[in-house]
mmCIF file of C-alpha atoms in Angstrom:
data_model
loop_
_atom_site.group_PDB
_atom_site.id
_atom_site.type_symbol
_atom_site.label_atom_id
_atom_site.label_comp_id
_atom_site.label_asym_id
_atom_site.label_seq_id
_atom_site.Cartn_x
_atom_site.Cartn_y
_atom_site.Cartn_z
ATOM 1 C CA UNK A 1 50.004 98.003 107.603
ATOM 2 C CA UNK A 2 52.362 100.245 105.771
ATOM 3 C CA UNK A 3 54.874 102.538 107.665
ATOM 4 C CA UNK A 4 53.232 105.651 107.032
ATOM 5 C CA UNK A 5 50.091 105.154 107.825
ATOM 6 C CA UNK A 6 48.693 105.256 112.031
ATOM 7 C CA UNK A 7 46.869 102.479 113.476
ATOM 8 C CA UNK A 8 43.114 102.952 112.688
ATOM 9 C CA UNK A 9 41.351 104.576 115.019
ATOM 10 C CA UNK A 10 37.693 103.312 116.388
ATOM 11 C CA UNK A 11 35.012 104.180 118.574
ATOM 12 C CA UNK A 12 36.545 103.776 122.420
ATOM 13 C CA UNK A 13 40.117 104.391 121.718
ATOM 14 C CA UNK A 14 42.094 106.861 123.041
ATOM 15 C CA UNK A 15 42.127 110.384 121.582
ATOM 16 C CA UNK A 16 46.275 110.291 120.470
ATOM 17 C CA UNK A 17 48.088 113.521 121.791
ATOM 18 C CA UNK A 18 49.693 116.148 120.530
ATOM 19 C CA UNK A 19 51.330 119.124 120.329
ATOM 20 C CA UNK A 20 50.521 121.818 118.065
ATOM 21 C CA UNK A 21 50.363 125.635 117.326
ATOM 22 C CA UNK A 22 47.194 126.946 116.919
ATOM 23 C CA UNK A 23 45.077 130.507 116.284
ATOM 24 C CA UNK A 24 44.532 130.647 119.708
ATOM 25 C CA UNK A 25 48.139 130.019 120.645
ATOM 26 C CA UNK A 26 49.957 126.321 121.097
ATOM 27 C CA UNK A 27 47.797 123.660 122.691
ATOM 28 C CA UNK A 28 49.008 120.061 123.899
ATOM 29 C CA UNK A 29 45.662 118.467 123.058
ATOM 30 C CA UNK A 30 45.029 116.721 126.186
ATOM 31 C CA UNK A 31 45.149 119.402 128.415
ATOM 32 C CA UNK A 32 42.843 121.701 125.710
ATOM 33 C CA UNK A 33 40.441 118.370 126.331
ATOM 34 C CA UNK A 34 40.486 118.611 130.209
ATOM 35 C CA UNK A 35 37.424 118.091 131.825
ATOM 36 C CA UNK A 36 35.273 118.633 128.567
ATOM 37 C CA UNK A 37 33.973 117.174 125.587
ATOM 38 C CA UNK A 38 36.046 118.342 122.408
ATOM 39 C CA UNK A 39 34.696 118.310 118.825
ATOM 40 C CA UNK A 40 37.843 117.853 116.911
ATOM 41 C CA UNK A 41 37.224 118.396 112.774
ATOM 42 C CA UNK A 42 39.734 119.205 110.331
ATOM 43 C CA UNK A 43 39.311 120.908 106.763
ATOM 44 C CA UNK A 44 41.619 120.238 103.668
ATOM 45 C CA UNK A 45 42.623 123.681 102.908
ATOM 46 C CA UNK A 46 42.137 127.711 103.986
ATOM 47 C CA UNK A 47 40.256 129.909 101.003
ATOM 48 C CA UNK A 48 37.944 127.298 99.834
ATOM 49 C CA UNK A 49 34.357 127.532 99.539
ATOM 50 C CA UNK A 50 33.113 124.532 101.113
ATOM 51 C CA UNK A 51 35.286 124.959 104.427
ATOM 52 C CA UNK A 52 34.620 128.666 104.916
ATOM 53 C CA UNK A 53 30.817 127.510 104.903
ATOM 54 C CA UNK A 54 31.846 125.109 107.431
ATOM 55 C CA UNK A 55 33.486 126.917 109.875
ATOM 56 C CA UNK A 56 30.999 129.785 109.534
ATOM 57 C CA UNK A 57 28.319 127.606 110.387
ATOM 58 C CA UNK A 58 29.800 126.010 113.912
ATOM 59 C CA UNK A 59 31.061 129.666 114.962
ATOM 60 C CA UNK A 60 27.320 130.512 114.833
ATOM 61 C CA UNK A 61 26.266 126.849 116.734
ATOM 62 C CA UNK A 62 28.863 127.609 118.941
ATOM 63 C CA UNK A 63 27.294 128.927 121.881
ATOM 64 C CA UNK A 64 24.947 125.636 122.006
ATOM 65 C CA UNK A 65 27.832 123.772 122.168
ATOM 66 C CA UNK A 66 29.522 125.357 125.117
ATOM 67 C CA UNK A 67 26.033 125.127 126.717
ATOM 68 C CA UNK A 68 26.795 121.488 126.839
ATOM 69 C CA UNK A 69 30.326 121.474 128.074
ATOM 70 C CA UNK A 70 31.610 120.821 124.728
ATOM 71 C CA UNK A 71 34.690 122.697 122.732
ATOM 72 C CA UNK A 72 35.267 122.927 119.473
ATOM 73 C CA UNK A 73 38.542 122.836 117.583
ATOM 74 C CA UNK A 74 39.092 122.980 113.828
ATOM 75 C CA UNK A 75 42.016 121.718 111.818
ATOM 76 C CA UNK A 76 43.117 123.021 107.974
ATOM 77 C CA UNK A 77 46.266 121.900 106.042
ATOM 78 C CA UNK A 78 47.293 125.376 106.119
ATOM 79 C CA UNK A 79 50.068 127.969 108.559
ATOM 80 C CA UNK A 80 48.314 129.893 111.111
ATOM 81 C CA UNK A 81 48.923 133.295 109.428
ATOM 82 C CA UNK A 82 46.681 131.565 106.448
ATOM 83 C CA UNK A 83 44.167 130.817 108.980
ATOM 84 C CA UNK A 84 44.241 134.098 110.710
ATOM 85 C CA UNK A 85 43.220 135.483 106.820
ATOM 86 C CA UNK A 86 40.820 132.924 106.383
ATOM 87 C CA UNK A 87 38.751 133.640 109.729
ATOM 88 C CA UNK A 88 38.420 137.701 108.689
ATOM 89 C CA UNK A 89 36.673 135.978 105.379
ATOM 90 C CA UNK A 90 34.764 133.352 107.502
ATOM 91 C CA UNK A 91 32.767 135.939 109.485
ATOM 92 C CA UNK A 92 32.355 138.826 106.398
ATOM 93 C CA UNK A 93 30.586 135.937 104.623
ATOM 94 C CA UNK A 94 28.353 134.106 107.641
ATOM 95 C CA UNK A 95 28.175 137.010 110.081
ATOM 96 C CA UNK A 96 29.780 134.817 112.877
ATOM 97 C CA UNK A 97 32.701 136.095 115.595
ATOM 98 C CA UNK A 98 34.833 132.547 115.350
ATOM 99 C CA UNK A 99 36.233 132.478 118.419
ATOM 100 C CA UNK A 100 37.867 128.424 118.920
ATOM 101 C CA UNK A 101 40.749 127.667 117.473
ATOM 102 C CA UNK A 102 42.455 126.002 114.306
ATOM 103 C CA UNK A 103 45.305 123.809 114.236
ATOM 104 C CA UNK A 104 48.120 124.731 111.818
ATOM 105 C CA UNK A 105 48.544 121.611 110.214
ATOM 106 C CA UNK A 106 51.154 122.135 107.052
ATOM 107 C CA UNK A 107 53.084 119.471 107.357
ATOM 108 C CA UNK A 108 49.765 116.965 107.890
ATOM 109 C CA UNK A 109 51.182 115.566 111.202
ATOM 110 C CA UNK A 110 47.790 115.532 112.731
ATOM 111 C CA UNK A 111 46.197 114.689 110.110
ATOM 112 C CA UNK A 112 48.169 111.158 109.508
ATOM 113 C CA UNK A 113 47.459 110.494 113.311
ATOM 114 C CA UNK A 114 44.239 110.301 112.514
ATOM 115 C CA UNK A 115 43.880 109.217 109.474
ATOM 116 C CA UNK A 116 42.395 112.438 107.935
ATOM 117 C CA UNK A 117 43.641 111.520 104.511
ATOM 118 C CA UNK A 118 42.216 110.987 101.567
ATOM 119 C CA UNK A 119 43.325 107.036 100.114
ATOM 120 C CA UNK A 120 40.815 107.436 97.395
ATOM 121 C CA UNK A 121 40.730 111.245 95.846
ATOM 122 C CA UNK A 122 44.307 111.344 93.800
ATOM 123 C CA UNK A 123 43.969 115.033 93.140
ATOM 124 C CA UNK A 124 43.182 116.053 96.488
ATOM 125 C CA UNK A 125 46.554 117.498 97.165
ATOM 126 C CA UNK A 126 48.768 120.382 97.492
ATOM 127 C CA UNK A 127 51.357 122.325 95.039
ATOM 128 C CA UNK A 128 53.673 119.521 96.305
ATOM 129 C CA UNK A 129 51.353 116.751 96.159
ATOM 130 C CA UNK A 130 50.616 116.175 99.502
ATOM 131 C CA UNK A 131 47.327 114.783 100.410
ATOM 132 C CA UNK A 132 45.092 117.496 101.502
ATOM 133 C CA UNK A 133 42.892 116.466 104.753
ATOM 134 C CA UNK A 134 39.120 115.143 104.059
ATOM 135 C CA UNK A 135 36.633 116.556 106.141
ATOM 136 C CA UNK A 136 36.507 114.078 109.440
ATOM 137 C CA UNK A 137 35.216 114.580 112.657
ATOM 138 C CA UNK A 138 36.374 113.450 116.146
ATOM 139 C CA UNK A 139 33.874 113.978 119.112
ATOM 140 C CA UNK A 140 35.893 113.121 122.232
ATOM 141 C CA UNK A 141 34.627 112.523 125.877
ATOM 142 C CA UNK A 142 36.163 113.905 128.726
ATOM 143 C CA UNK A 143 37.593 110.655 128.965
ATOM 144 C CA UNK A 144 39.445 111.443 126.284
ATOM 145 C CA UNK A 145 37.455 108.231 124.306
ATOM 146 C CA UNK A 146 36.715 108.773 121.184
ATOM 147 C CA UNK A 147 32.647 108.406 120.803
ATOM 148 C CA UNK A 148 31.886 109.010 117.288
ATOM 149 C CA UNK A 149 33.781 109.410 114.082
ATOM 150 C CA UNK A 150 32.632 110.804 110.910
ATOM 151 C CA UNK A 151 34.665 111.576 107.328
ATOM 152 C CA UNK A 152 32.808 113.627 104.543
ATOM 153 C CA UNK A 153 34.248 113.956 100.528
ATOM 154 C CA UNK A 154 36.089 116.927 100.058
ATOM 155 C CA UNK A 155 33.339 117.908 97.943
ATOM 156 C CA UNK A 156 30.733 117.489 100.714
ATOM 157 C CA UNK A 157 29.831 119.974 103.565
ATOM 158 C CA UNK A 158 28.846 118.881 106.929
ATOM 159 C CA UNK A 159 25.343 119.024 108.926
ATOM 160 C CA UNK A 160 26.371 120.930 112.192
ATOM 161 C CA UNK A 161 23.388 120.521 113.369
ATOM 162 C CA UNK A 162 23.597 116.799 113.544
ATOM 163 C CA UNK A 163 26.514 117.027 115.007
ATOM 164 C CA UNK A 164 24.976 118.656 118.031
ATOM 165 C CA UNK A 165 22.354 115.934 117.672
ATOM 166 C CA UNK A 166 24.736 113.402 118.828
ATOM 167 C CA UNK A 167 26.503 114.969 121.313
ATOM 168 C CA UNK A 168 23.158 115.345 122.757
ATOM 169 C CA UNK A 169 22.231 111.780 122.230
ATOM 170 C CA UNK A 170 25.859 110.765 123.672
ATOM 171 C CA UNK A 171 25.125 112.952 126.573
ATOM 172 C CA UNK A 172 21.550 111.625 127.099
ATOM 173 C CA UNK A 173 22.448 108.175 126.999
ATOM 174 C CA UNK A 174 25.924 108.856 129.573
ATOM 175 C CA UNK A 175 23.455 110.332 131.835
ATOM 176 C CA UNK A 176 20.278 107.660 131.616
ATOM 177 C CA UNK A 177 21.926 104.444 130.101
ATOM 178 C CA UNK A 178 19.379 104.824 127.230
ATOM 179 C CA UNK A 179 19.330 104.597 123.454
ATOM 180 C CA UNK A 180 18.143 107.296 120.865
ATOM 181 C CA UNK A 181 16.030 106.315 117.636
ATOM 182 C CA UNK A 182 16.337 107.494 114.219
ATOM 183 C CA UNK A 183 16.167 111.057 113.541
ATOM 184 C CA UNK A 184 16.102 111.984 117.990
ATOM 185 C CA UNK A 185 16.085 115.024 119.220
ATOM 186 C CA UNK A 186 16.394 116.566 122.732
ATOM 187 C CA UNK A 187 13.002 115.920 123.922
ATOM 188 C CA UNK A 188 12.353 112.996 122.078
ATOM 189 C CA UNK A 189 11.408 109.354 123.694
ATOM 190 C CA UNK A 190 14.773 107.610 124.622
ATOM 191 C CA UNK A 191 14.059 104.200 124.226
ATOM 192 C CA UNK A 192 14.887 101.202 127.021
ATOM 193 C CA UNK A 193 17.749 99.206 126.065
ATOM 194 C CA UNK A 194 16.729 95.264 126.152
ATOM 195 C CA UNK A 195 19.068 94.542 129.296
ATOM 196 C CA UNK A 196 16.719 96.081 131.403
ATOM 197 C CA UNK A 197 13.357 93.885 131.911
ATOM 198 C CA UNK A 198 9.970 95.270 131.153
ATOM 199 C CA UNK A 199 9.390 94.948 135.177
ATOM 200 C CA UNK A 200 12.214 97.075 136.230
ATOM 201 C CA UNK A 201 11.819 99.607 132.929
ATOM 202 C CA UNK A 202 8.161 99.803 134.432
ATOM 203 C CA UNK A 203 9.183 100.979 137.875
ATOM 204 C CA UNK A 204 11.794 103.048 136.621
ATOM 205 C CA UNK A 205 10.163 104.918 134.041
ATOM 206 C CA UNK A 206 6.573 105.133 134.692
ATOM 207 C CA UNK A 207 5.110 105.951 131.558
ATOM 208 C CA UNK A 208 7.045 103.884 129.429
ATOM 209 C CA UNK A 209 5.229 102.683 126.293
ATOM 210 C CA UNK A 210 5.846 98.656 125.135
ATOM 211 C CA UNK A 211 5.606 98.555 120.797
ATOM 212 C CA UNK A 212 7.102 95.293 121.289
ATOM 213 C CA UNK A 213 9.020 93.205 123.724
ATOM 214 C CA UNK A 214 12.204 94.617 122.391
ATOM 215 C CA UNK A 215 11.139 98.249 121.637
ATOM 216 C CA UNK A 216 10.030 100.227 124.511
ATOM 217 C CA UNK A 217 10.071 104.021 124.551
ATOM 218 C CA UNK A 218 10.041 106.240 127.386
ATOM 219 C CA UNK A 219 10.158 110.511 127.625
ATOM 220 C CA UNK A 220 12.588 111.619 129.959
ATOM 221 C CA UNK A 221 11.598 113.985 132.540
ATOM 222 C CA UNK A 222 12.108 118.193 131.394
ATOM 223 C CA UNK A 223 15.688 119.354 132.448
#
């Protein structure tokens, strides 16, 4: 692996620290983490259309998100006065009030942590030819684990809403050592994982529904 590049990171590793100045003021990442789940997802540059969709979007969602113990923290190749700019644009154009903060990220030394660059898109850079960062996204346990990772084209906005899907399903399945199908939703059936026998799923959930030996669905009870 060359020099410059970080070691890859995957689902279960640890969250790498740092230190950096935000909107909000500086932050060493771990403590902003804590005791909470942290949706970390960077953008590759302040004043472009795509982004300030983006970030318009999750200031709105962001209420659901602290309903669940979860923080969010954005990240754009940019200083924090460009940010500060940026955010008065962000909530003319989606009527939001973005509140959590965004990482000032110039000089890309978060970004190459965690591999937020773009190998493949040669003219997704800077006046000085610096990669710009793709859109990736980091949702982090209070653990500090890394749970899910996600990395979107330049050219391709984000679903916030599925990304409060899974922290829902990640929560769900902490909490009752379940799975989630295709397309769940809170409310949804969880399903039985296939460690547990169809004797002890019985007892434990007492309406759970056998499709087949392996597939068994349950609902959960109404929080």
């Amino acid at each position: 692996m060359s020099a410059d590049r970080a070691e890859p990171l995957r689902l279960g590793s640890t969250a790498p620290n740092f230190d950096a100045e935000t909107t909000n003021g500086p932050i060493n990442f771990h403590e902003f983490i804590g005791d909470n789940w942290v949706i970390l997802f960077s953008h590759p540059e302040d004043y472009t259309p795509v982004c300030t969709t983006e970030l318009g979007a999750f200031a709105k969602l962001e209420p659901e998100f602290t309903k669940r113990g979860v923080k969010l923290i954005g990240l754009s190749a940019n200083t924090i006065e460009s940010h500060g700019g940026w955010i008065k644009d962000i909530d003319e154009i989606s009527g939001s009030s973005l509140k959590f903060p965004i990482i000032g990220d110039k000089e890309r030394k978060v970004a190459f942590a965690y591999d937020m660059i773009d190998h493949q898109d040669t003219t997704n850079v800077d006046a000085k030819g610096i990669a710009f960062t793709i859109r990736s996204v980091f949702i982090i346990d209070p653990k500090k684990k890394i749970r899910t990772i996600l990395s979107y084209p330049a050219s391709t906005g984000r679903n916030s809403a599925e990304v409060l899907r899974i922290i829902d399903s990640l929560q769900t399945v902490d909490k009752v050592s379940c799975a989630t199908p295709i397309n769940w939703i809170k409310g949804d059936d969880v399903i039985v994982p296939p460690t547990v026998s169809t004797e002890d799923a019985k007892k434990k959930f007492p309406d759970l529904k056998v499709v087949k030996p392996y597939l068994r669905f349950t609902p959960l009870p109404k929080e």
